[in-house]
């Protein structure tokens, strides 16, 4: 409608029609306005939702960062403590006490080695403090037995070493995987298995070995069956005037750490200091496998070895030989950084721990792992830093 129609002669009718049209227009505008208002309400709701979601993400990120800090701060504190542990100078005289050892591979008893190899080995030993050879003569069967076919050249090796290097002891290195984390392996909880291990040890000693060295892994802290086995084995070795030696797990760097790591990783790895002492009191020698430590730097690894040396010295009887392992091998994998776990760092750590805890301990040494992976630089570092 136009405004002219409003002022014409048919004003009443036109007005009425105009009024009706205006009423309709008013209704349409109201509905449009309502639709617009509803639309604006929906847009605001979406904006509020987005704001809430963003706030939730920010809160989650803050909580995540806080949780990460809670986890990282103890690790950073522990690593800082290890670095500090590497400071200082070892005490004078903290060198070899002629109680060192080396792990030797199976080639020495299966026929691969010759007289020339024995000559070369014993010539090298003359410039070291090594007294014991842990020669791999196993592994044991899961039931604890050991066939004589596993070490056919043992008699030849023992006689050749004794002839070329009197005073060097040749021990049989025996081991197996324990059924502690997998369904297969040796069950120390079975009396028949423990009895078979004892019988195998008697046969090893009858073959001429000067002792038996056991490496059973993974061995969980507090294993009473293992302690029972050691008691039985020690009675046999004493009767033969032979050595009983074991390779030992590392000691908790923090109290109860093996329990924490067992929960997190399913592999406790460490022993409590108390359990380490219980093992040390049942053997003639205990060699700490102080490598595969997960430390990324030489200073941290050396500080860790210093700590392990002190912890072991505190609970090992003076009558038991305590040996700290040196990494004579070169691998890069989870748990072992070749550039960090070096012989110089390990020896410095050993000397620092010895200096701080029991510098005059006579029955103390290092154990070199392992002959077939060693490089000349490892032997040089051992001689220059430890043997002197």
XYZ file of C-alpha atoms in Angstrom:
388
model
C 0.000 0.000 0.000
C 0.991 3.668 -0.625
C 0.455 6.745 1.523
C -1.787 8.188 -1.268
C -4.370 5.516 -0.645
C -4.454 6.567 2.991
C -5.653 10.104 2.084
C -8.278 9.175 -0.680
C -12.155 9.146 -0.579
C -12.314 5.485 0.389
C -10.394 6.337 3.392
C -12.318 4.093 5.806
C -12.027 0.954 3.794
C -8.495 1.660 2.807
C -7.586 2.380 6.388
C -9.188 -0.828 7.460
C -7.254 -2.755 4.837
C -4.137 -0.805 5.686
C -4.665 -1.555 9.345
C -5.054 -5.233 8.593
C -1.857 -5.114 6.552
C 0.011 -3.311 9.261
C -1.134 -5.846 11.778
C 0.168 -8.625 9.612
C 3.407 -6.788 9.129
C 3.733 -6.386 12.872
C 3.211 -10.119 13.380
C 5.808 -10.943 10.725
C 8.364 -8.604 12.272
C 7.749 -10.024 15.703
C 8.271 -13.565 14.492
C 11.403 -12.506 12.611
C 12.628 -10.676 15.629
C 11.948 -13.748 17.762
C 13.741 -15.964 15.254
C 16.670 -13.582 15.269
C 16.631 -13.519 19.057
C 16.570 -17.314 19.202
C 19.388 -17.463 16.625
C 21.448 -15.051 18.657
C 20.799 -17.196 21.740
C 22.074 -20.321 19.973
C 25.222 -18.500 18.827
C 25.926 -17.340 22.358
C 25.478 -20.874 23.662
C 27.981 -22.171 21.177
C 30.423 -19.476 22.161
C 29.973 -20.319 25.825
C 30.523 -24.006 25.012
C 33.693 -23.251 23.125
C 34.925 -21.109 25.994
C 34.204 -23.895 28.468
C 35.983 -26.447 26.281
C 39.026 -24.201 25.892
C 39.133 -23.612 29.609
C 38.938 -27.373 30.154
C 41.876 -27.987 27.800
C 43.914 -25.298 29.509
C 43.146 -26.841 32.874
C 44.055 -30.323 31.588
C 47.345 -29.011 30.172
C 48.193 -27.342 33.467
C 47.415 -30.544 35.363
C 49.495 -32.540 32.869
C 52.442 -30.184 33.210
C 52.148 -30.313 36.976
C 52.082 -34.120 36.921
C 55.112 -34.140 34.624
C 56.970 -31.851 37.003
C 56.029 -34.063 39.938
C 57.573 -37.016 38.080
C 60.600 -35.177 36.718
C 61.665 -33.280 39.822
C 62.674 -36.417 41.787
C 64.531 -37.716 38.710
C 66.335 -34.393 38.261
C 67.161 -34.319 41.960
C 68.511 -37.885 41.826
C 70.606 -37.179 38.716
C 71.974 -34.017 40.321
C 72.947 -36.046 43.377
C 74.785 -38.544 41.167
C 76.666 -35.730 39.445
C 77.686 -34.325 42.832
C 78.701 -37.849 43.868
C 81.250 -37.840 41.060
C 83.069 -34.793 42.476
C 86.209 -35.060 44.568
C 89.436 -37.019 44.513
C 89.833 -40.692 45.443
C 92.032 -41.529 48.403
C 95.653 -42.488 47.648
C 96.123 -46.233 47.506
C 92.612 -47.044 46.324
C 93.864 -49.345 43.603
C 93.803 -53.082 42.955
C 94.202 -55.468 45.882
C 94.949 -58.353 43.490
C 91.379 -59.616 43.962
C 90.002 -58.807 40.506
C 88.142 -61.165 38.150
C 87.027 -61.456 34.549
C 84.097 -63.195 32.876
C 85.237 -65.435 29.985
C 83.031 -66.781 27.199
C 82.081 -70.378 26.428
C 84.737 -70.701 23.733
C 87.295 -71.503 26.447
C 85.667 -74.844 27.303
C 84.017 -75.992 24.060
C 87.136 -76.555 21.964
C 87.428 -73.253 20.095
C 90.419 -72.007 22.099
C 93.974 -73.356 21.775
C 97.211 -73.434 23.755
C 98.238 -70.232 22.003
C 95.097 -68.512 23.336
C 95.888 -69.618 26.881
C 99.445 -68.332 26.505
C 98.199 -64.953 25.311
C 95.605 -64.746 28.092
C 97.985 -65.614 30.919
C 100.587 -63.183 29.557
C 97.973 -60.410 29.716
C 96.951 -61.400 33.230
C 100.490 -60.801 34.509
C 100.009 -57.032 34.109
C 96.690 -57.019 35.988
C 95.247 -57.698 39.412
C 93.076 -60.566 38.176
C 92.937 -63.632 40.378
C 89.690 -65.319 39.263
C 88.406 -66.415 35.873
C 84.638 -66.927 35.607
C 84.482 -69.291 32.628
C 81.062 -69.872 31.085
C 80.395 -73.594 31.475
C 76.594 -73.576 31.271
C 73.891 -72.653 30.911
C 72.093 -74.877 33.354
C 68.970 -76.631 32.154
C 65.719 -75.274 33.564
C 65.512 -78.326 35.829
C 68.940 -77.552 37.329
C 70.935 -80.236 35.533
C 74.100 -79.641 33.498
C 75.343 -82.195 30.947
C 79.102 -82.788 30.896
C 78.962 -82.214 27.146
C 78.517 -78.512 27.909
C 82.156 -78.152 29.011
C 84.199 -80.845 27.181
C 87.522 -78.941 27.296
C 87.307 -77.765 30.908
C 90.025 -80.130 32.127
C 92.448 -78.930 29.455
C 91.783 -75.257 30.266
C 92.149 -75.641 34.036
C 95.462 -77.497 33.745
C 96.814 -75.064 31.147
C 95.965 -71.995 33.246
C 97.340 -73.485 36.470
C 100.540 -74.401 34.685
C 101.042 -70.996 33.017
C 99.721 -68.812 35.838
C 99.894 -70.464 39.267
C 97.556 -68.789 41.715
C 94.869 -67.988 39.143
C 91.594 -69.706 39.995
C 89.282 -71.045 37.290
C 85.626 -70.969 38.320
C 82.677 -72.380 36.393
C 80.247 -69.627 35.417
C 76.762 -71.173 35.605
C 73.482 -69.435 34.941
C 69.955 -69.648 33.662
C 66.832 -67.563 33.135
C 64.524 -67.739 36.127
C 60.777 -68.149 35.795
C 60.134 -64.972 37.772
C 58.730 -62.799 34.979
C 57.941 -65.330 32.253
C 56.182 -68.709 32.323
C 59.353 -70.534 31.237
C 62.667 -70.782 33.041
C 64.150 -72.235 36.202
C 61.837 -72.548 39.211
C 63.904 -72.067 42.358
C 60.764 -72.643 44.417
C 60.937 -76.343 43.483
C 63.110 -78.366 45.895
C 63.971 -80.854 43.139
C 65.366 -78.068 40.976
C 67.526 -76.717 43.794
C 68.784 -80.226 44.548
C 69.722 -80.672 40.880
C 71.712 -77.414 40.926
C 73.640 -78.668 43.938
C 74.365 -81.971 42.189
C 75.553 -80.111 39.079
C 77.892 -78.084 41.257
C 79.403 -81.219 42.780
C 80.132 -82.496 39.271
C 81.664 -79.171 38.234
C 84.038 -79.255 41.190
C 84.879 -82.893 40.502
C 85.890 -81.828 36.985
C 88.616 -79.663 38.535
C 87.114 -76.189 38.708
C 88.276 -74.043 41.627
C 84.804 -72.748 42.318
C 81.293 -72.129 41.022
C 80.042 -68.704 39.970
C 76.266 -68.314 39.626
C 74.372 -65.761 37.552
C 70.627 -66.397 37.811
C 68.386 -63.681 36.382
C 66.024 -61.972 36.826
C 66.318 -62.619 40.540
C 63.884 -60.608 42.613
C 64.826 -59.015 45.895
C 63.890 -61.068 48.940
C 63.856 -64.447 47.182
C 64.071 -66.894 50.091
C 64.463 -69.906 47.780
C 67.651 -68.365 46.395
C 69.038 -67.921 49.899
C 68.192 -71.545 50.680
C 70.019 -72.633 47.537
C 73.101 -70.603 48.491
C 73.199 -72.232 51.923
C 73.188 -75.671 50.295
C 75.797 -74.692 47.703
C 78.143 -73.179 50.258
C 78.242 -76.374 52.271
C 79.350 -78.200 49.105
C 82.023 -75.680 48.062
C 83.472 -75.509 51.577
C 83.762 -79.281 51.633
C 85.779 -79.090 48.383
C 87.843 -76.078 49.543
C 86.386 -74.216 46.565
C 84.902 -70.770 45.997
C 81.198 -69.919 45.870
C 80.661 -66.763 43.876
C 77.584 -64.942 42.561
C 76.774 -62.130 40.160
C 74.526 -59.684 41.992
C 71.900 -57.187 40.902
C 72.408 -53.524 41.723
C 71.182 -52.106 45.016
C 68.198 -49.758 45.327
C 69.511 -46.242 44.534
C 66.566 -45.035 46.630
C 64.945 -47.064 49.428
C 62.300 -49.394 48.042
C 63.016 -48.434 44.440
C 62.829 -52.061 43.255
C 59.189 -52.186 44.371
C 58.350 -48.974 42.523
C 60.095 -50.098 39.342
C 58.497 -53.514 39.533
C 55.068 -51.863 39.625
C 55.843 -49.444 36.790
C 57.901 -51.672 34.479
C 57.113 -55.215 35.643
C 60.830 -55.813 36.241
C 62.140 -54.900 39.731
C 65.809 -54.974 38.549
C 67.326 -53.802 41.858
C 67.766 -55.542 45.195
C 67.189 -53.990 48.575
C 70.387 -53.297 50.471
C 69.218 -55.716 53.156
C 68.799 -58.567 50.671
C 72.186 -57.823 49.121
C 73.738 -58.220 52.573
C 71.902 -61.503 53.106
C 73.357 -62.843 49.857
C 76.865 -61.493 50.591
C 76.974 -63.327 53.928
C 76.318 -66.663 52.215
C 79.090 -66.579 49.588
C 82.848 -66.152 49.257
C 82.605 -63.590 46.450
C 79.874 -61.252 45.242
C 80.287 -59.361 41.970
C 77.932 -56.436 41.361
C 76.717 -56.106 37.774
C 77.277 -52.348 37.923
C 76.485 -51.636 34.284
C 73.285 -51.312 32.231
C 72.370 -48.406 34.490
C 70.362 -46.190 32.062
C 72.708 -43.258 32.826
C 73.269 -40.962 29.800
C 76.544 -39.274 30.833
C 79.919 -40.499 32.106
C 79.676 -38.250 35.156
C 76.252 -39.621 36.067
C 77.348 -43.207 35.476
C 80.498 -42.710 37.555
C 78.457 -41.126 40.338
C 76.055 -44.053 40.205
C 78.915 -46.573 40.485
C 80.328 -44.610 43.431
C 76.945 -44.849 45.142
C 76.614 -48.570 44.387
C 80.110 -49.220 45.728
C 79.299 -47.492 49.000
C 75.959 -49.249 49.392
C 77.561 -52.651 48.766
C 80.485 -52.025 51.112
C 78.121 -51.099 53.934
C 76.502 -54.549 54.034
C 79.193 -56.907 52.698
C 81.162 -58.719 55.445
C 84.914 -58.005 55.393
C 85.492 -61.746 54.899
C 83.588 -61.754 51.581
C 85.271 -60.550 48.389
C 83.266 -57.640 46.969
C 83.839 -56.972 43.265
C 82.356 -54.108 41.242
C 81.670 -54.817 37.566
C 83.417 -52.880 34.787
C 81.801 -52.637 31.319
C 84.223 -54.316 28.908
C 81.636 -54.318 26.107
C 80.197 -51.789 23.686
C 76.500 -51.571 22.912
C 73.900 -48.857 22.483
C 70.440 -49.891 23.594
C 67.869 -49.087 26.223
C 69.589 -49.150 29.590
C 73.150 -48.931 28.282
C 74.790 -45.920 26.625
C 78.194 -46.848 25.285
C 79.496 -43.276 25.453
C 78.500 -43.018 29.132
C 79.285 -46.442 30.610
C 83.046 -46.442 30.142
C 85.847 -48.141 32.054
C 87.450 -44.826 33.164
C 84.135 -43.557 34.568
C 83.461 -46.877 36.314
C 86.942 -47.073 37.870
C 86.749 -43.499 39.117
C 83.331 -44.265 40.624
C 84.663 -47.408 42.294
C 87.605 -45.525 43.789
C 85.375 -42.703 45.047
C 82.948 -45.116 46.700
C 85.795 -47.105 48.224
C 87.472 -43.923 49.486
C 84.338 -42.642 51.196
C 83.202 -45.899 52.758
C 86.060 -48.300 53.509
C 89.297 -47.237 51.811
C 91.313 -49.989 53.496
C 88.997 -52.884 52.629
C 91.317 -55.759 51.679
C 88.815 -58.163 50.094
C 87.776 -55.844 47.312
C 88.224 -55.691 43.552
C 86.656 -55.196 40.152
C 85.253 -57.733 37.683
C 85.611 -57.222 33.930
C 82.624 -58.068 31.710
C 83.389 -59.628 29.232
C 86.536 -60.920 27.445
C 85.136 -61.510 23.943
C 83.686 -57.974 23.651
C 86.624 -56.078 25.170
C 88.671 -53.565 23.213
C 92.295 -52.699 23.866
C 91.289 -49.303 25.244
C 89.304 -51.075 27.982
C 92.354 -53.062 29.079
C 94.495 -49.912 28.970
C 92.069 -47.919 31.112
C 91.799 -50.782 33.619
C 95.575 -51.076 33.957
C 96.310 -47.339 34.078
C 93.401 -46.253 36.319
C 93.029 -49.257 38.638
C 96.090 -51.528 38.547
C 98.880 -48.892 38.601
